Amino acid sequence: MFEELKGKKLLYLGGIPRAKYVVSRARKLGIYVIVADYDPNSPAKKVADEGVLVNALDVDALEKLCKEKNIDGIMTGYADIILPICYELSKRLGIPYYATADMLRASTDKEFFKELSEKYDVPVPKTYHVSKEEVKEKAETLNYPVFMKPLDGSGSRGASACYKKEDFEEQYKYALSFSKKGIVTVEDFLQGTEFILDYLLIDGEPYLASLADRYSVEGRPAAVNHPNLMVLPSKHLDKYYEEVDPKVCNMFKKAGFKDGVIFLQGYADKKVTFYEMGCRLGGTWPYIDEYFHGVNPMDMLFCHALTGKMVSNPNEVSISARFNGKGAVIYFLSQDKEGDIATVEGVEDVQLLPYVVTVMQYYKAGQHFSLGTLTDVLFLAVHLVADDFKQLKERINKVYELVGYFDKDGKSLLAPVYDVEKLEGYE
């Protein structure tokens, strides 16, 4: 399906750990990949055809590089901050890029996303801004719990749920520290099942590719970067298709979103409500998509970057979030903020399981890990599939049994996993 991509040159911006899986995927299609960032030892450079020491935020230097290397296309996978750089470069060089200015704005400006959604009757929570001068007053008058986040934040940085007025001022300062604009939004606290979904946009037509429910163990804060477990299709899929999908598709079309990938996050209970949008890979389930759809969203983004089209022939793909089976993504997280990994068990065994479609390993034995600015440390992500929900639970538990991360004293470094017996509504 993507034979025409062989031999073309792709500049990939940003070499973070997750990026190495995108770069490796592109190379399997025969694409020549050059990775650019400020780190000579970034993970993605180790699997690329070529690595260059150019800051991924330096548009002028990147433009010069593209001309010197005869680059055919540019992209990034997971870094919100680099998306506008790709957009600007594409304009300067006259090469394709899927994201429009409004797509980028809706992904980084919470207020614009809310206004856009309300314009097309897409459900979002009631939101209001709190200035520094209003903090003490608002702390006394709000109906708790509420959800707080920086207006211009991304990747869940600075976001948290506030359950009582005594914590409001401290959490406000935390959210404010992640806002370049110096603005914090406070929203109605959403409850129910948290979900994340992907739309694939092909020649102006949106297709719901996946809808997954996100589960975290009790006690973890809201808006964590990674849940402990994701299950798909969502138990709310029918409700979503009936009540919300037409509105979202209409919004995308009217807003001029023609190509690319868009993820939306929210909560579903008696109703579906969104709180965030992004126009990049969601870092979730492209390999599960490939298993059920026969096409990987990453391949489609490569194709657009290099040809201007998501696929050569849209009639060749059939995309629906109603999978003929079940899928899950297991995230193995650290229970500590920092430490050293002495031994790792079971990863190779998991990779050999026939129902595991991919394993993304971010930390190995002998490595030091630290929290940094994220809400958790991700050691390992396992994507698996099953014929039905009973089989899915059995396979999740099998993976749980096999994987282990330990320090030098033999103590487990892993945070508790999600108990699949608590899952309901998937039969």
PDB file of C-alpha atoms in Angstrom, residues 286-388:
ATOM      1  CA  PRO A 286      -1.406   2.213  16.491  1.00  0.00           C
ATOM      2  CA  TYR A 287      -0.432  -1.461  16.445  1.00  0.00           C
ATOM      3  CA  ILE A 288      -3.853  -2.552  17.657  1.00  0.00           C
ATOM      4  CA  ASP A 289      -5.365  -0.372  14.935  1.00  0.00           C
ATOM      5  CA  GLU A 290      -3.162  -2.152  12.433  1.00  0.00           C
ATOM      6  CA  TYR A 291      -4.235  -5.574  13.703  1.00  0.00           C
ATOM      7  CA  PHE A 292      -7.941  -4.812  13.277  1.00  0.00           C
ATOM      8  CA  HIS A 293      -7.906  -2.316  10.362  1.00  0.00           C
ATOM      9  CA  GLY A 294      -4.959  -3.606   8.367  1.00  0.00           C
ATOM     10  CA  VAL A 295      -3.353  -0.158   8.306  1.00  0.00           C
ATOM     11  CA  ASN A 296      -1.188   1.645  10.861  1.00  0.00           C
ATOM     12  CA  PRO A 297      -1.856   5.374  11.499  1.00  0.00           C
ATOM     13  CA  MET A 298       1.897   6.003  11.582  1.00  0.00           C
ATOM     14  CA  ASP A 299       2.217   4.748   7.995  1.00  0.00           C
ATOM     15  CA  MET A 300      -0.532   7.131   6.921  1.00  0.00           C
ATOM     16  CA  LEU A 301       1.281  10.100   8.470  1.00  0.00           C
ATOM     17  CA  PHE A 302       4.504   9.088   6.685  1.00  0.00           C
ATOM     18  CA  CYS A 303       2.555   8.883   3.450  1.00  0.00           C
ATOM     19  CA  HIS A 304       1.066  12.348   3.874  1.00  0.00           C
ATOM     20  CA  ALA A 305       4.419  13.887   4.788  1.00  0.00           C
ATOM     21  CA  LEU A 306       6.019  12.452   1.658  1.00  0.00           C
ATOM     22  CA  THR A 307       3.165  12.543  -0.883  1.00  0.00           C
ATOM     23  CA  GLY A 308       0.482  14.890   0.456  1.00  0.00           C
ATOM     24  CA  LYS A 309      -2.048  12.078   0.824  1.00  0.00           C
ATOM     25  CA  MET A 310      -2.834   9.819   3.777  1.00  0.00           C
ATOM     26  CA  VAL A 311      -3.224   6.815   1.464  1.00  0.00           C
ATOM     27  CA  SER A 312      -2.865   6.405  -2.295  1.00  0.00           C
ATOM     28  CA  ASN A 313      -6.396   5.043  -2.602  1.00  0.00           C
ATOM     29  CA  PRO A 314      -8.890   5.688   0.245  1.00  0.00           C
ATOM     30  CA  ASN A 315     -11.025   2.810  -1.046  1.00  0.00           C
ATOM     31  CA  GLU A 316      -8.303   0.388   0.007  1.00  0.00           C
ATOM     32  CA  VAL A 317      -8.869   1.019   3.723  1.00  0.00           C
ATOM     33  CA  SER A 318     -11.811   0.114   5.942  1.00  0.00           C
ATOM     34  CA  ILE A 319     -11.775   1.880   9.300  1.00  0.00           C
ATOM     35  CA  SER A 320     -14.197   1.421  12.192  1.00  0.00           C
ATOM     36  CA  ALA A 321     -13.809   1.546  15.959  1.00  0.00           C
ATOM     37  CA  ARG A 322     -16.105  -1.509  16.161  1.00  0.00           C
ATOM     38  CA  PHE A 323     -13.318  -4.066  16.244  1.00  0.00           C
ATOM     39  CA  ASN A 324     -13.902  -7.736  15.557  1.00  0.00           C
ATOM     40  CA  GLY A 325     -12.400  -8.584  18.927  1.00  0.00           C
ATOM     41  CA  LYS A 326     -10.860  -6.819  21.926  1.00  0.00           C
ATOM     42  CA  GLY A 327      -7.642  -4.971  22.594  1.00  0.00           C
ATOM     43  CA  ALA A 328      -5.695  -3.692  25.573  1.00  0.00           C
ATOM     44  CA  VAL A 329      -2.619  -1.642  26.361  1.00  0.00           C
ATOM     45  CA  ILE A 330      -0.842  -2.387  29.634  1.00  0.00           C
ATOM     46  CA  TYR A 331       1.415   0.302  31.088  1.00  0.00           C
ATOM     47  CA  PHE A 332       4.017  -0.851  33.586  1.00  0.00           C
ATOM     48  CA  LEU A 333       4.855   2.184  35.726  1.00  0.00           C
ATOM     49  CA  SER A 334       7.339   2.943  38.465  1.00  0.00           C
ATOM     50  CA  GLN A 335       6.177   3.189  42.058  1.00  0.00           C
ATOM     51  CA  ASP A 336       9.166   5.442  42.869  1.00  0.00           C
ATOM     52  CA  LYS A 337      10.172   8.808  41.478  1.00  0.00           C
ATOM     53  CA  GLU A 338      13.777   7.788  40.973  1.00  0.00           C
ATOM     54  CA  GLY A 339      15.956   4.705  41.138  1.00  0.00           C
ATOM     55  CA  ASP A 340      18.207   2.175  39.441  1.00  0.00           C
ATOM     56  CA  ILE A 341      17.028  -0.906  37.589  1.00  0.00           C
ATOM     57  CA  ALA A 342      19.111  -3.973  38.383  1.00  0.00           C
ATOM     58  CA  THR A 343      17.160  -6.717  36.635  1.00  0.00           C
ATOM     59  CA  VAL A 344      14.214  -7.026  34.265  1.00  0.00           C
ATOM     60  CA  GLU A 345      12.227 -10.221  33.822  1.00  0.00           C
ATOM     61  CA  GLY A 346       9.713 -11.485  31.308  1.00  0.00           C
ATOM     62  CA  VAL A 347       9.931  -8.909  28.524  1.00  0.00           C
ATOM     63  CA  GLU A 348      11.367 -11.322  25.971  1.00  0.00           C
ATOM     64  CA  ASP A 349       8.764 -13.922  26.950  1.00  0.00           C
ATOM     65  CA  VAL A 350       5.983 -11.373  26.481  1.00  0.00           C
ATOM     66  CA  GLN A 351       7.307 -10.462  23.036  1.00  0.00           C
ATOM     67  CA  LEU A 352       6.949 -14.110  21.988  1.00  0.00           C
ATOM     68  CA  LEU A 353       3.275 -14.356  22.974  1.00  0.00           C
ATOM     69  CA  PRO A 354       1.239 -14.681  19.743  1.00  0.00           C
ATOM     70  CA  TYR A 355      -1.449 -12.276  20.917  1.00  0.00           C
ATOM     71  CA  VAL A 356       0.974  -9.455  21.765  1.00  0.00           C
ATOM     72  CA  VAL A 357       1.136  -7.119  18.758  1.00  0.00           C
ATOM     73  CA  THR A 358       3.964  -4.954  20.061  1.00  0.00           C
ATOM     74  CA  VAL A 359       6.069  -4.206  23.133  1.00  0.00           C
ATOM     75  CA  MET A 360       7.518  -0.755  23.742  1.00  0.00           C
ATOM     76  CA  GLN A 361      10.332  -0.916  26.280  1.00  0.00           C
ATOM     77  CA  TYR A 362      11.542   2.445  27.564  1.00  0.00           C
ATOM     78  CA  TYR A 363      13.821   1.256  30.378  1.00  0.00           C
ATOM     79  CA  LYS A 364      16.092  -1.773  30.593  1.00  0.00           C
ATOM     80  CA  ALA A 365      18.328  -3.381  33.218  1.00  0.00           C
ATOM     81  CA  GLY A 366      21.246  -1.214  34.242  1.00  0.00           C
ATOM     82  CA  GLN A 367      19.459   2.086  33.637  1.00  0.00           C
ATOM     83  CA  HIS A 368      18.681   4.892  36.057  1.00  0.00           C
ATOM     84  CA  PHE A 369      15.173   6.371  35.947  1.00  0.00           C
ATOM     85  CA  SER A 370      13.848   9.670  37.276  1.00  0.00           C
ATOM     86  CA  LEU A 371      10.515  11.430  37.218  1.00  0.00           C
ATOM     87  CA  GLY A 372      11.490  14.669  35.498  1.00  0.00           C
ATOM     88  CA  THR A 373       8.449  16.822  34.717  1.00  0.00           C
ATOM     89  CA  LEU A 374       6.056  14.007  33.899  1.00  0.00           C
ATOM     90  CA  THR A 375       3.453  12.533  36.211  1.00  0.00           C
ATOM     91  CA  ASP A 376       4.911   9.029  36.171  1.00  0.00           C
ATOM     92  CA  VAL A 377       7.785   6.909  34.843  1.00  0.00           C
ATOM     93  CA  LEU A 378       6.807   4.457  32.123  1.00  0.00           C
ATOM     94  CA  PHE A 379       8.968   1.335  31.968  1.00  0.00           C
ATOM     95  CA  LEU A 380       7.057  -0.749  29.459  1.00  0.00           C
ATOM     96  CA  ALA A 381       3.922  -0.679  27.280  1.00  0.00           C
ATOM     97  CA  VAL A 382       2.390  -3.936  26.005  1.00  0.00           C
ATOM     98  CA  HIS A 383      -0.253  -3.939  23.243  1.00  0.00           C
ATOM     99  CA  LEU A 384      -2.307  -7.130  22.974  1.00  0.00           C
ATOM    100  CA  VAL A 385      -5.462  -8.459  21.309  1.00  0.00           C
ATOM    101  CA  ALA A 386      -8.066 -11.146  22.003  1.00  0.00           C
ATOM    102  CA  ASP A 387     -11.212 -12.665  20.498  1.00  0.00           C
ATOM    103  CA  ASP A 388     -13.463 -11.781  23.445  1.00  0.00           C
TER     104      ASP A 388
END
